[in-house]
PDB file of C-alpha atoms in Angstrom:
ATOM      1  CA  UNK A   1      11.316 -15.761   9.393  1.00  0.00           C
ATOM      2  CA  UNK A   2      10.602 -13.906  12.665  1.00  0.00           C
ATOM      3  CA  UNK A   3       7.103 -12.784  13.543  1.00  0.00           C
ATOM      4  CA  UNK A   4       6.068  -9.452  12.110  1.00  0.00           C
ATOM      5  CA  UNK A   5       6.797  -6.467  14.351  1.00  0.00           C
ATOM      6  CA  UNK A   6       4.779  -3.267  14.592  1.00  0.00           C
ATOM      7  CA  UNK A   7       6.597  -0.039  15.365  1.00  0.00           C
ATOM      8  CA  UNK A   8       4.599   2.986  16.483  1.00  0.00           C
ATOM      9  CA  UNK A   9       6.455   6.099  15.284  1.00  0.00           C
ATOM     10  CA  UNK A  10       4.990   9.390  16.584  1.00  0.00           C
ATOM     11  CA  UNK A  11       5.814  12.091  14.049  1.00  0.00           C
ATOM     12  CA  UNK A  12       4.047  14.687  16.188  1.00  0.00           C
ATOM     13  CA  UNK A  13       2.377  14.311  19.568  1.00  0.00           C
ATOM     14  CA  UNK A  14      -0.371  16.914  19.513  1.00  0.00           C
ATOM     15  CA  UNK A  15      -2.248  19.402  17.322  1.00  0.00           C
ATOM     16  CA  UNK A  16      -2.093  17.258  15.252  1.00  0.00           C
ATOM     17  CA  UNK A  17      -1.012  13.912  16.575  1.00  0.00           C
ATOM     18  CA  UNK A  18       0.488  12.066  13.599  1.00  0.00           C
ATOM     19  CA  UNK A  19       1.646   8.483  13.943  1.00  0.00           C
ATOM     20  CA  UNK A  20       3.212   6.123  11.426  1.00  0.00           C
ATOM     21  CA  UNK A  21       2.519   2.453  12.103  1.00  0.00           C
ATOM     22  CA  UNK A  22       5.449   0.707  10.461  1.00  0.00           C
ATOM     23  CA  UNK A  23       5.295  -3.067  10.140  1.00  0.00           C
ATOM     24  CA  UNK A  24       8.415  -5.091   9.425  1.00  0.00           C
ATOM     25  CA  UNK A  25      10.148  -7.012   8.035  1.00  0.00           C
ATOM     26  CA  UNK A  26       8.478  -6.332   4.700  1.00  0.00           C
ATOM     27  CA  UNK A  27       6.725  -9.330   3.196  1.00  0.00           C
ATOM     28  CA  UNK A  28       3.488 -10.385   1.586  1.00  0.00           C
ATOM     29  CA  UNK A  29       0.454  -9.072   3.476  1.00  0.00           C
ATOM     30  CA  UNK A  30       2.655  -6.821   5.628  1.00  0.00           C
ATOM     31  CA  UNK A  31       1.755  -3.188   5.052  1.00  0.00           C
ATOM     32  CA  UNK A  32       2.178   0.099   6.860  1.00  0.00           C
ATOM     33  CA  UNK A  33      -0.677   2.086   8.365  1.00  0.00           C
ATOM     34  CA  UNK A  34      -0.951   5.258  10.400  1.00  0.00           C
ATOM     35  CA  UNK A  35      -3.324   7.737  11.951  1.00  0.00           C
ATOM     36  CA  UNK A  36      -3.894  11.437  12.495  1.00  0.00           C
ATOM     37  CA  UNK A  37      -5.782  12.834  15.467  1.00  0.00           C
ATOM     38  CA  UNK A  38      -7.381  16.225  15.849  1.00  0.00           C
ATOM     39  CA  UNK A  39      -9.403  17.604  18.749  1.00  0.00           C
ATOM     40  CA  UNK A  40     -12.660  15.975  17.687  1.00  0.00           C
ATOM     41  CA  UNK A  41     -11.830  13.088  15.366  1.00  0.00           C
ATOM     42  CA  UNK A  42      -9.226  10.588  14.284  1.00  0.00           C
ATOM     43  CA  UNK A  43      -8.289   9.407  10.797  1.00  0.00           C
ATOM     44  CA  UNK A  44      -6.890   5.922  10.278  1.00  0.00           C
ATOM     45  CA  UNK A  45      -4.953   5.360   7.072  1.00  0.00           C
ATOM     46  CA  UNK A  46      -5.341   1.732   5.917  1.00  0.00           C
ATOM     47  CA  UNK A  47      -5.835  -1.423   7.966  1.00  0.00           C
ATOM     48  CA  UNK A  48      -4.124  -4.820   8.113  1.00  0.00           C
ATOM     49  CA  UNK A  49      -4.735  -8.094   6.334  1.00  0.00           C
ATOM     50  CA  UNK A  50      -5.986 -10.150   9.292  1.00  0.00           C
ATOM     51  CA  UNK A  51      -8.468  -9.622  12.089  1.00  0.00           C
ATOM     52  CA  UNK A  52      -5.876  -9.950  14.850  1.00  0.00           C
ATOM     53  CA  UNK A  53      -3.497  -7.432  13.309  1.00  0.00           C
ATOM     54  CA  UNK A  54      -6.310  -4.968  12.671  1.00  0.00           C
ATOM     55  CA  UNK A  55      -7.597  -5.290  16.236  1.00  0.00           C
ATOM     56  CA  UNK A  56      -4.062  -4.610  17.499  1.00  0.00           C
ATOM     57  CA  UNK A  57      -3.928  -1.570  15.215  1.00  0.00           C
ATOM     58  CA  UNK A  58      -7.262  -0.182  16.427  1.00  0.00           C
ATOM     59  CA  UNK A  59      -6.240  -0.762  20.039  1.00  0.00           C
ATOM     60  CA  UNK A  60      -3.082   1.271  19.459  1.00  0.00           C
ATOM     61  CA  UNK A  61      -5.048   4.013  17.693  1.00  0.00           C
ATOM     62  CA  UNK A  62      -7.352   4.360  20.681  1.00  0.00           C
ATOM     63  CA  UNK A  63      -4.368   4.750  23.016  1.00  0.00           C
ATOM     64  CA  UNK A  64      -3.646   7.988  21.164  1.00  0.00           C
ATOM     65  CA  UNK A  65      -7.275   9.149  20.976  1.00  0.00           C
ATOM     66  CA  UNK A  66     -10.497   8.275  22.775  1.00  0.00           C
ATOM     67  CA  UNK A  67     -13.170   5.690  22.113  1.00  0.00           C
ATOM     68  CA  UNK A  68     -15.720   8.465  21.602  1.00  0.00           C
ATOM     69  CA  UNK A  69     -13.798  10.150  18.783  1.00  0.00           C
ATOM     70  CA  UNK A  70     -15.427   9.510  15.386  1.00  0.00           C
ATOM     71  CA  UNK A  71     -13.264   7.344  13.146  1.00  0.00           C
ATOM     72  CA  UNK A  72     -12.611   8.093   9.492  1.00  0.00           C
ATOM     73  CA  UNK A  73     -10.828   5.258   7.723  1.00  0.00           C
ATOM     74  CA  UNK A  74      -9.048   6.196   4.506  1.00  0.00           C
ATOM     75  CA  UNK A  75      -8.025   3.323   2.254  1.00  0.00           C
ATOM     76  CA  UNK A  76      -5.164   4.099  -0.115  1.00  0.00           C
ATOM     77  CA  UNK A  77      -6.213   1.282  -2.475  1.00  0.00           C
ATOM     78  CA  UNK A  78      -8.136  -1.980  -2.591  1.00  0.00           C
ATOM     79  CA  UNK A  79      -5.512  -4.636  -1.910  1.00  0.00           C
ATOM     80  CA  UNK A  80      -6.221  -7.011   0.950  1.00  0.00           C
ATOM     81  CA  UNK A  81      -3.125  -6.114   2.940  1.00  0.00           C
ATOM     82  CA  UNK A  82      -4.557  -2.610   3.242  1.00  0.00           C
ATOM     83  CA  UNK A  83      -8.345  -2.989   3.285  1.00  0.00           C
ATOM     84  CA  UNK A  84      -9.116  -6.476   4.641  1.00  0.00           C
ATOM     85  CA  UNK A  85      -9.634  -5.086   8.134  1.00  0.00           C
ATOM     86  CA  UNK A  86     -12.056  -2.328   7.109  1.00  0.00           C
ATOM     87  CA  UNK A  87     -15.101  -4.068   8.568  1.00  0.00           C
ATOM     88  CA  UNK A  88     -13.166  -4.926  11.738  1.00  0.00           C
ATOM     89  CA  UNK A  89     -12.012  -1.336  12.232  1.00  0.00           C
ATOM     90  CA  UNK A  90     -15.565  -0.015  11.850  1.00  0.00           C
ATOM     91  CA  UNK A  91     -17.282  -2.444  14.222  1.00  0.00           C
ATOM     92  CA  UNK A  92     -17.960   0.487  16.545  1.00  0.00           C
ATOM     93  CA  UNK A  93     -18.970   2.845  13.760  1.00  0.00           C
ATOM     94  CA  UNK A  94     -17.291   5.302  11.451  1.00  0.00           C
ATOM     95  CA  UNK A  95     -16.921   5.920   7.747  1.00  0.00           C
ATOM     96  CA  UNK A  96     -14.577   4.876   4.957  1.00  0.00           C
ATOM     97  CA  UNK A  97     -13.113   7.029   2.198  1.00  0.00           C
ATOM     98  CA  UNK A  98     -11.686   5.335  -0.902  1.00  0.00           C
ATOM     99  CA  UNK A  99     -10.962   6.220  -4.505  1.00  0.00           C
ATOM    100  CA  UNK A 100     -14.024   5.802  -6.693  1.00  0.00           C
ATOM    101  CA  UNK A 101     -12.597   2.806  -8.591  1.00  0.00           C
ATOM    102  CA  UNK A 102     -11.787   1.037  -5.314  1.00  0.00           C
ATOM    103  CA  UNK A 103     -15.225   1.368  -3.711  1.00  0.00           C
ATOM    104  CA  UNK A 104     -16.747  -1.787  -5.170  1.00  0.00           C
ATOM    105  CA  UNK A 105     -13.822  -3.953  -4.033  1.00  0.00           C
ATOM    106  CA  UNK A 106     -13.895  -2.433  -0.537  1.00  0.00           C
ATOM    107  CA  UNK A 107     -17.634  -3.035  -0.241  1.00  0.00           C
ATOM    108  CA  UNK A 108     -17.174  -6.625  -1.449  1.00  0.00           C
ATOM    109  CA  UNK A 109     -15.084  -7.346   1.636  1.00  0.00           C
ATOM    110  CA  UNK A 110     -11.773  -9.043   2.454  1.00  0.00           C
ATOM    111  CA  UNK A 111      -9.564 -10.716  -0.116  1.00  0.00           C
ATOM    112  CA  UNK A 112      -7.913 -13.991   0.872  1.00  0.00           C
ATOM    113  CA  UNK A 113      -6.237 -14.772  -2.463  1.00  0.00           C
ATOM    114  CA  UNK A 114      -6.695 -18.499  -2.032  1.00  0.00           C
ATOM    115  CA  UNK A 115      -4.814 -19.259  -5.272  1.00  0.00           C
ATOM    116  CA  UNK A 116      -1.786 -17.441  -3.865  1.00  0.00           C
ATOM    117  CA  UNK A 117      -1.692 -17.990  -0.103  1.00  0.00           C
ATOM    118  CA  UNK A 118      -2.113 -20.767   2.418  1.00  0.00           C
ATOM    119  CA  UNK A 119      -3.350 -19.144   5.625  1.00  0.00           C
ATOM    120  CA  UNK A 120      -5.446 -20.395   8.523  1.00  0.00           C
ATOM    121  CA  UNK A 121      -5.209 -17.244  10.638  1.00  0.00           C
ATOM    122  CA  UNK A 122      -7.306 -14.675   8.821  1.00  0.00           C
ATOM    123  CA  UNK A 123      -9.649 -14.500  11.803  1.00  0.00           C
ATOM    124  CA  UNK A 124     -13.166 -13.131  11.427  1.00  0.00           C
ATOM    125  CA  UNK A 125     -13.035 -10.624   8.619  1.00  0.00           C
ATOM    126  CA  UNK A 126     -16.242  -8.997   7.459  1.00  0.00           C
ATOM    127  CA  UNK A 127     -17.161  -6.501   4.785  1.00  0.00           C
ATOM    128  CA  UNK A 128     -17.977  -2.992   5.969  1.00  0.00           C
ATOM    129  CA  UNK A 129     -21.537  -1.766   5.674  1.00  0.00           C
ATOM    130  CA  UNK A 130     -21.949  -0.561   2.076  1.00  0.00           C
ATOM    131  CA  UNK A 131     -23.368   2.791   3.163  1.00  0.00           C
ATOM    132  CA  UNK A 132     -20.235   3.447   5.237  1.00  0.00           C
ATOM    133  CA  UNK A 133     -17.998   3.452   2.142  1.00  0.00           C
ATOM    134  CA  UNK A 134     -17.755   6.797   0.345  1.00  0.00           C
ATOM    135  CA  UNK A 135     -16.035   7.564  -2.957  1.00  0.00           C
ATOM    136  CA  UNK A 136     -13.415  10.301  -3.183  1.00  0.00           C
ATOM    137  CA  UNK A 137     -13.493  11.626  -6.736  1.00  0.00           C
ATOM    138  CA  UNK A 138     -11.626  14.916  -6.263  1.00  0.00           C
ATOM    139  CA  UNK A 139      -9.229  16.235  -3.602  1.00  0.00           C
ATOM    140  CA  UNK A 140     -11.013  16.506  -0.277  1.00  0.00           C
ATOM    141  CA  UNK A 141     -10.151  18.213   3.010  1.00  0.00           C
ATOM    142  CA  UNK A 142     -11.208  16.418   6.179  1.00  0.00           C
ATOM    143  CA  UNK A 143     -11.443  18.516   9.354  1.00  0.00           C
ATOM    144  CA  UNK A 144     -10.642  16.467  12.459  1.00  0.00           C
ATOM    145  CA  UNK A 145     -11.068  19.442  14.773  1.00  0.00           C
ATOM    146  CA  UNK A 146      -8.389  22.054  14.249  1.00  0.00           C
ATOM    147  CA  UNK A 147      -6.527  19.630  11.987  1.00  0.00           C
ATOM    148  CA  UNK A 148      -7.295  19.602   8.283  1.00  0.00           C
ATOM    149  CA  UNK A 149      -6.057  16.578   6.346  1.00  0.00           C
ATOM    150  CA  UNK A 150      -5.921  16.342   2.563  1.00  0.00           C
ATOM    151  CA  UNK A 151      -7.227  13.153   0.920  1.00  0.00           C
ATOM    152  CA  UNK A 152      -6.218  13.187  -2.733  1.00  0.00           C
ATOM    153  CA  UNK A 153      -6.990  10.556  -5.399  1.00  0.00           C
ATOM    154  CA  UNK A 154      -4.562  10.009  -8.253  1.00  0.00           C
ATOM    155  CA  UNK A 155      -6.431  10.731 -11.505  1.00  0.00           C
ATOM    156  CA  UNK A 156      -5.415   7.598 -13.373  1.00  0.00           C
ATOM    157  CA  UNK A 157      -4.185   4.015 -13.130  1.00  0.00           C
ATOM    158  CA  UNK A 158      -0.883   3.545 -11.288  1.00  0.00           C
ATOM    159  CA  UNK A 159      -0.243   0.837  -8.684  1.00  0.00           C
ATOM    160  CA  UNK A 160      -3.952   0.009  -9.107  1.00  0.00           C
ATOM    161  CA  UNK A 161      -6.863   1.746 -10.783  1.00  0.00           C
ATOM    162  CA  UNK A 162      -7.911   3.310  -7.479  1.00  0.00           C
ATOM    163  CA  UNK A 163      -4.971   4.881  -5.616  1.00  0.00           C
ATOM    164  CA  UNK A 164      -5.129   7.851  -3.271  1.00  0.00           C
ATOM    165  CA  UNK A 165      -2.805   9.504  -0.775  1.00  0.00           C
ATOM    166  CA  UNK A 166      -3.215  11.310   2.550  1.00  0.00           C
ATOM    167  CA  UNK A 167      -1.268  14.495   3.349  1.00  0.00           C
ATOM    168  CA  UNK A 168      -0.998  16.226   6.721  1.00  0.00           C
ATOM    169  CA  UNK A 169       0.483  19.653   5.896  1.00  0.00           C
ATOM    170  CA  UNK A 170       1.563  20.798   9.369  1.00  0.00           C
ATOM    171  CA  UNK A 171       4.042  17.946   9.696  1.00  0.00           C
ATOM    172  CA  UNK A 172       4.568  17.456   5.974  1.00  0.00           C
ATOM    173  CA  UNK A 173       3.623  13.790   6.297  1.00  0.00           C
ATOM    174  CA  UNK A 174       2.478  11.981   3.151  1.00  0.00           C
ATOM    175  CA  UNK A 175       0.899   8.526   3.443  1.00  0.00           C
ATOM    176  CA  UNK A 176       1.470   7.215  -0.074  1.00  0.00           C
ATOM    177  CA  UNK A 177      -0.013   3.741   0.054  1.00  0.00           C
ATOM    178  CA  UNK A 178       1.734   1.503  -2.451  1.00  0.00           C
ATOM    179  CA  UNK A 179       2.609   4.332  -4.811  1.00  0.00           C
ATOM    180  CA  UNK A 180       5.864   4.091  -2.845  1.00  0.00           C
ATOM    181  CA  UNK A 181       7.655   1.055  -1.443  1.00  0.00           C
ATOM    182  CA  UNK A 182      11.011   1.333   0.319  1.00  0.00           C
ATOM    183  CA  UNK A 183      13.258  -1.719   0.344  1.00  0.00           C
ATOM    184  CA  UNK A 184      10.442  -3.923  -0.911  1.00  0.00           C
ATOM    185  CA  UNK A 185       9.886  -4.998  -4.501  1.00  0.00           C
ATOM    186  CA  UNK A 186       6.706  -3.253  -5.660  1.00  0.00           C
ATOM    187  CA  UNK A 187       3.777  -5.164  -7.118  1.00  0.00           C
ATOM    188  CA  UNK A 188       2.555  -3.934 -10.501  1.00  0.00           C
ATOM    189  CA  UNK A 189       0.193  -6.693 -11.695  1.00  0.00           C
ATOM    190  CA  UNK A 190      -2.999  -4.710 -11.115  1.00  0.00           C
ATOM    191  CA  UNK A 191      -1.907  -1.345 -12.466  1.00  0.00           C
ATOM    192  CA  UNK A 192       0.093   0.324 -15.210  1.00  0.00           C
ATOM    193  CA  UNK A 193       3.832   0.977 -15.392  1.00  0.00           C
ATOM    194  CA  UNK A 194       3.498   4.167 -17.508  1.00  0.00           C
ATOM    195  CA  UNK A 195       0.644   5.298 -15.278  1.00  0.00           C
ATOM    196  CA  UNK A 196       2.733   4.654 -12.177  1.00  0.00           C
ATOM    197  CA  UNK A 197       5.527   6.792 -13.600  1.00  0.00           C
ATOM    198  CA  UNK A 198       2.958   9.532 -14.153  1.00  0.00           C
ATOM    199  CA  UNK A 199       1.862   9.133 -10.531  1.00  0.00           C
ATOM    200  CA  UNK A 200       5.413   9.622  -9.261  1.00  0.00           C
ATOM    201  CA  UNK A 201       5.683  12.851 -11.241  1.00  0.00           C
ATOM    202  CA  UNK A 202       2.290  13.828  -9.810  1.00  0.00           C
ATOM    203  CA  UNK A 203       3.514  13.182  -6.253  1.00  0.00           C
ATOM    204  CA  UNK A 204       6.519  15.465  -6.766  1.00  0.00           C
ATOM    205  CA  UNK A 205       4.422  18.202  -8.342  1.00  0.00           C
ATOM    206  CA  UNK A 206       1.415  18.046  -6.012  1.00  0.00           C
ATOM    207  CA  UNK A 207       3.218  17.679  -2.673  1.00  0.00           C
ATOM    208  CA  UNK A 208       6.457  19.714  -2.846  1.00  0.00           C
ATOM    209  CA  UNK A 209       6.541  20.308   0.934  1.00  0.00           C
ATOM    210  CA  UNK A 210       6.708  16.654   2.023  1.00  0.00           C
ATOM    211  CA  UNK A 211       9.074  16.062   4.909  1.00  0.00           C
ATOM    212  CA  UNK A 212       8.231  12.417   5.673  1.00  0.00           C
ATOM    213  CA  UNK A 213       6.979   9.691   3.353  1.00  0.00           C
ATOM    214  CA  UNK A 214       5.040   6.837   4.926  1.00  0.00           C
ATOM    215  CA  UNK A 215       5.239   4.212   2.166  1.00  0.00           C
ATOM    216  CA  UNK A 216       2.852   1.324   1.782  1.00  0.00           C
ATOM    217  CA  UNK A 217       5.702  -1.054   2.571  1.00  0.00           C
ATOM    218  CA  UNK A 218       9.106  -0.513   4.123  1.00  0.00           C
ATOM    219  CA  UNK A 219      10.796   2.097   6.269  1.00  0.00           C
ATOM    220  CA  UNK A 220       9.859   5.743   6.602  1.00  0.00           C
ATOM    221  CA  UNK A 221      11.687   7.903   4.122  1.00  0.00           C
ATOM    222  CA  UNK A 222      12.559  11.543   3.517  1.00  0.00           C
ATOM    223  CA  UNK A 223      13.028  13.528   0.311  1.00  0.00           C
ATOM    224  CA  UNK A 224      16.792  13.493   0.787  1.00  0.00           C
ATOM    225  CA  UNK A 225      16.869   9.714   0.386  1.00  0.00           C
ATOM    226  CA  UNK A 226      15.124  10.055  -2.994  1.00  0.00           C
ATOM    227  CA  UNK A 227      12.509   7.286  -2.611  1.00  0.00           C
ATOM    228  CA  UNK A 228      10.541   8.578  -5.608  1.00  0.00           C
ATOM    229  CA  UNK A 229      13.656   8.642  -7.799  1.00  0.00           C
ATOM    230  CA  UNK A 230      14.627   5.105  -6.763  1.00  0.00           C
ATOM    231  CA  UNK A 231      11.232   3.726  -7.731  1.00  0.00           C
ATOM    232  CA  UNK A 232      11.199   5.776 -10.940  1.00  0.00           C
ATOM    233  CA  UNK A 233      14.532   4.225 -11.920  1.00  0.00           C
ATOM    234  CA  UNK A 234      13.123   0.740 -11.386  1.00  0.00           C
ATOM    235  CA  UNK A 235       9.925   1.344 -13.350  1.00  0.00           C
ATOM    236  CA  UNK A 236      11.843   2.867 -16.251  1.00  0.00           C
ATOM    237  CA  UNK A 237      14.163  -0.140 -16.255  1.00  0.00           C
ATOM    238  CA  UNK A 238      11.153  -2.464 -16.504  1.00  0.00           C
ATOM    239  CA  UNK A 239      10.054  -0.680 -19.659  1.00  0.00           C
ATOM    240  CA  UNK A 240      13.553  -0.563 -21.154  1.00  0.00           C
ATOM    241  CA  UNK A 241      14.138  -4.252 -20.435  1.00  0.00           C
ATOM    242  CA  UNK A 242      10.895  -5.372 -22.048  1.00  0.00           C
ATOM    243  CA  UNK A 243      11.189  -3.425 -25.298  1.00  0.00           C
ATOM    244  CA  UNK A 244      11.883  -6.615 -27.347  1.00  0.00           C
ATOM    245  CA  UNK A 245       8.851  -8.442 -28.688  1.00  0.00           C
ATOM    246  CA  UNK A 246       9.766 -11.698 -26.928  1.00  0.00           C
ATOM    247  CA  UNK A 247      11.962 -10.991 -23.885  1.00  0.00           C
ATOM    248  CA  UNK A 248      13.333 -13.690 -21.616  1.00  0.00           C
ATOM    249  CA  UNK A 249      11.401 -12.813 -18.449  1.00  0.00           C
ATOM    250  CA  UNK A 250      13.263 -15.292 -16.242  1.00  0.00           C
ATOM    251  CA  UNK A 251      16.664 -13.943 -17.282  1.00  0.00           C
ATOM    252  CA  UNK A 252      15.503 -10.358 -16.825  1.00  0.00           C
ATOM    253  CA  UNK A 253      14.185 -11.221 -13.362  1.00  0.00           C
ATOM    254  CA  UNK A 254      17.640 -12.550 -12.493  1.00  0.00           C
ATOM    255  CA  UNK A 255      19.160  -9.266 -13.639  1.00  0.00           C
ATOM    256  CA  UNK A 256      16.669  -7.363 -11.492  1.00  0.00           C
ATOM    257  CA  UNK A 257      17.646  -9.406  -8.447  1.00  0.00           C
ATOM    258  CA  UNK A 258      21.270  -8.426  -9.033  1.00  0.00           C
ATOM    259  CA  UNK A 259      20.466  -4.752  -9.555  1.00  0.00           C
ATOM    260  CA  UNK A 260      18.275  -4.495  -6.451  1.00  0.00           C
ATOM    261  CA  UNK A 261      19.781  -7.214  -4.253  1.00  0.00           C
ATOM    262  CA  UNK A 262      18.458  -5.939  -0.934  1.00  0.00           C
ATOM    263  CA  UNK A 263      14.807  -5.671  -1.884  1.00  0.00           C
ATOM    264  CA  UNK A 264      12.462  -8.149  -0.241  1.00  0.00           C
ATOM    265  CA  UNK A 265      10.040 -10.288  -2.268  1.00  0.00           C
ATOM    266  CA  UNK A 266      12.195 -10.423  -5.426  1.00  0.00           C
ATOM    267  CA  UNK A 267       9.844 -13.031  -6.901  1.00  0.00           C
ATOM    268  CA  UNK A 268       7.645 -10.096  -7.906  1.00  0.00           C
ATOM    269  CA  UNK A 269      10.161  -8.924 -10.519  1.00  0.00           C
ATOM    270  CA  UNK A 270       8.999 -11.443 -13.106  1.00  0.00           C
ATOM    271  CA  UNK A 271       5.364 -10.368 -12.773  1.00  0.00           C
ATOM    272  CA  UNK A 272       6.346  -6.703 -13.008  1.00  0.00           C
ATOM    273  CA  UNK A 273       8.299  -7.409 -16.180  1.00  0.00           C
ATOM    274  CA  UNK A 274       5.312  -9.141 -17.709  1.00  0.00           C
ATOM    275  CA  UNK A 275       3.137  -6.143 -16.795  1.00  0.00           C
ATOM    276  CA  UNK A 276       5.639  -3.730 -18.368  1.00  0.00           C
ATOM    277  CA  UNK A 277       5.801  -5.800 -21.553  1.00  0.00           C
ATOM    278  CA  UNK A 278       2.021  -5.898 -21.862  1.00  0.00           C
ATOM    279  CA  UNK A 279       1.695  -2.165 -21.201  1.00  0.00           C
ATOM    280  CA  UNK A 280       4.133  -0.978 -23.805  1.00  0.00           C
ATOM    281  CA  UNK A 281       3.119  -3.497 -26.475  1.00  0.00           C
ATOM    282  CA  UNK A 282      -0.551  -2.642 -26.109  1.00  0.00           C
ATOM    283  CA  UNK A 283      -1.683  -6.047 -24.910  1.00  0.00           C
ATOM    284  CA  UNK A 284      -3.819  -7.091 -21.934  1.00  0.00           C
ATOM    285  CA  UNK A 285      -1.830  -8.778 -19.211  1.00  0.00           C
ATOM    286  CA  UNK A 286      -2.775 -12.383 -18.501  1.00  0.00           C
ATOM    287  CA  UNK A 287      -2.761 -11.871 -14.737  1.00  0.00           C
ATOM    288  CA  UNK A 288      -3.117 -15.557 -13.888  1.00  0.00           C
ATOM    289  CA  UNK A 289      -0.079 -16.359 -16.015  1.00  0.00           C
ATOM    290  CA  UNK A 290       1.930 -13.580 -14.379  1.00  0.00           C
ATOM    291  CA  UNK A 291       0.880 -14.709 -10.907  1.00  0.00           C
ATOM    292  CA  UNK A 292       1.847 -18.282 -11.733  1.00  0.00           C
ATOM    293  CA  UNK A 293       5.296 -17.048 -12.773  1.00  0.00           C
ATOM    294  CA  UNK A 294       5.646 -15.259  -9.431  1.00  0.00           C
ATOM    295  CA  UNK A 295       4.633 -18.345  -7.470  1.00  0.00           C
ATOM    296  CA  UNK A 296       6.985 -20.533  -9.536  1.00  0.00           C
ATOM    297  CA  UNK A 297       9.798 -18.128  -8.646  1.00  0.00           C
ATOM    298  CA  UNK A 298       9.089 -18.553  -4.927  1.00  0.00           C
ATOM    299  CA  UNK A 299       8.461 -22.300  -5.085  1.00  0.00           C
ATOM    300  CA  UNK A 300       4.657 -22.517  -5.030  1.00  0.00           C
ATOM    301  CA  UNK A 301       1.827 -21.132  -2.939  1.00  0.00           C
ATOM    302  CA  UNK A 302       2.986 -18.861  -0.137  1.00  0.00           C
ATOM    303  CA  UNK A 303       2.479 -20.266   3.370  1.00  0.00           C
ATOM    304  CA  UNK A 304       1.614 -17.120   5.317  1.00  0.00           C
ATOM    305  CA  UNK A 305       1.276 -18.954   8.626  1.00  0.00           C
ATOM    306  CA  UNK A 306       4.906 -20.054   8.467  1.00  0.00           C
ATOM    307  CA  UNK A 307       6.282 -17.024   6.668  1.00  0.00           C
ATOM    308  CA  UNK A 308       4.760 -14.372   8.900  1.00  0.00           C
ATOM    309  CA  UNK A 309       4.759 -16.235  12.189  1.00  0.00           C
ATOM    310  CA  UNK A 310       0.953 -16.154  12.319  1.00  0.00           C
TER     311      UNK A 310
END
């Protein structure tokens, strides 16, 4: 496939400056980021999975701010595509905000998922300083100098057990992390399907004035395109399809590919189905088994160097 592109999308130029950093085409380890700048500080929402991509991101952030501006990095959750570059981004100082349940994983440093990926181009990835990582346990307002940004943790398990979102009210921009994916098959192995459905209801109820969604993966979206409803339909289907005690996961994954033919990374369907089955039958998910099913569906370990043009 072609090398991953980064598209800087200014949603507002000043007071505040809000930028979506959309990376495409959607694939493993390809996630969206963004930043918000006030008069005295800048907030970066998520990082990238490799050192090079994170350095490119920080370079672009500084084009829209100044080197002297304090950096607040908000991590929407603790998956490597989003937090691997935390130590890289904070090499010149700053602080990190993350949901309480994600703090330990963020402090532990980058995730290379060696059982899943072949990659020789991670670069030099380091853990952030532990004291730089701060837990967000309740909704928090961050003043960047005339620009107040809302950092809001979801009170439950959804995509993961430590999801939060970032809302800039003047532009109505909501950075959702992986609570939303657009055109990309979501990944549910580390969360809860019923909890994720609760989170989508929570998004609608808590942020009724959203004008632009910046999803964790995929294109920017607007309420009129119903991104929340599309994902809700998929998650409900996962539960409906796995009601039987012993479903045929492979056959159901084939059905999912037909129902959502344009979504990238369709190999994830089988793992999502296994998560849904475990959730509603009250059983722990055997994550290694589910991951093996995903890798079998894609033909083995994923070669990121070849797949992403690294």
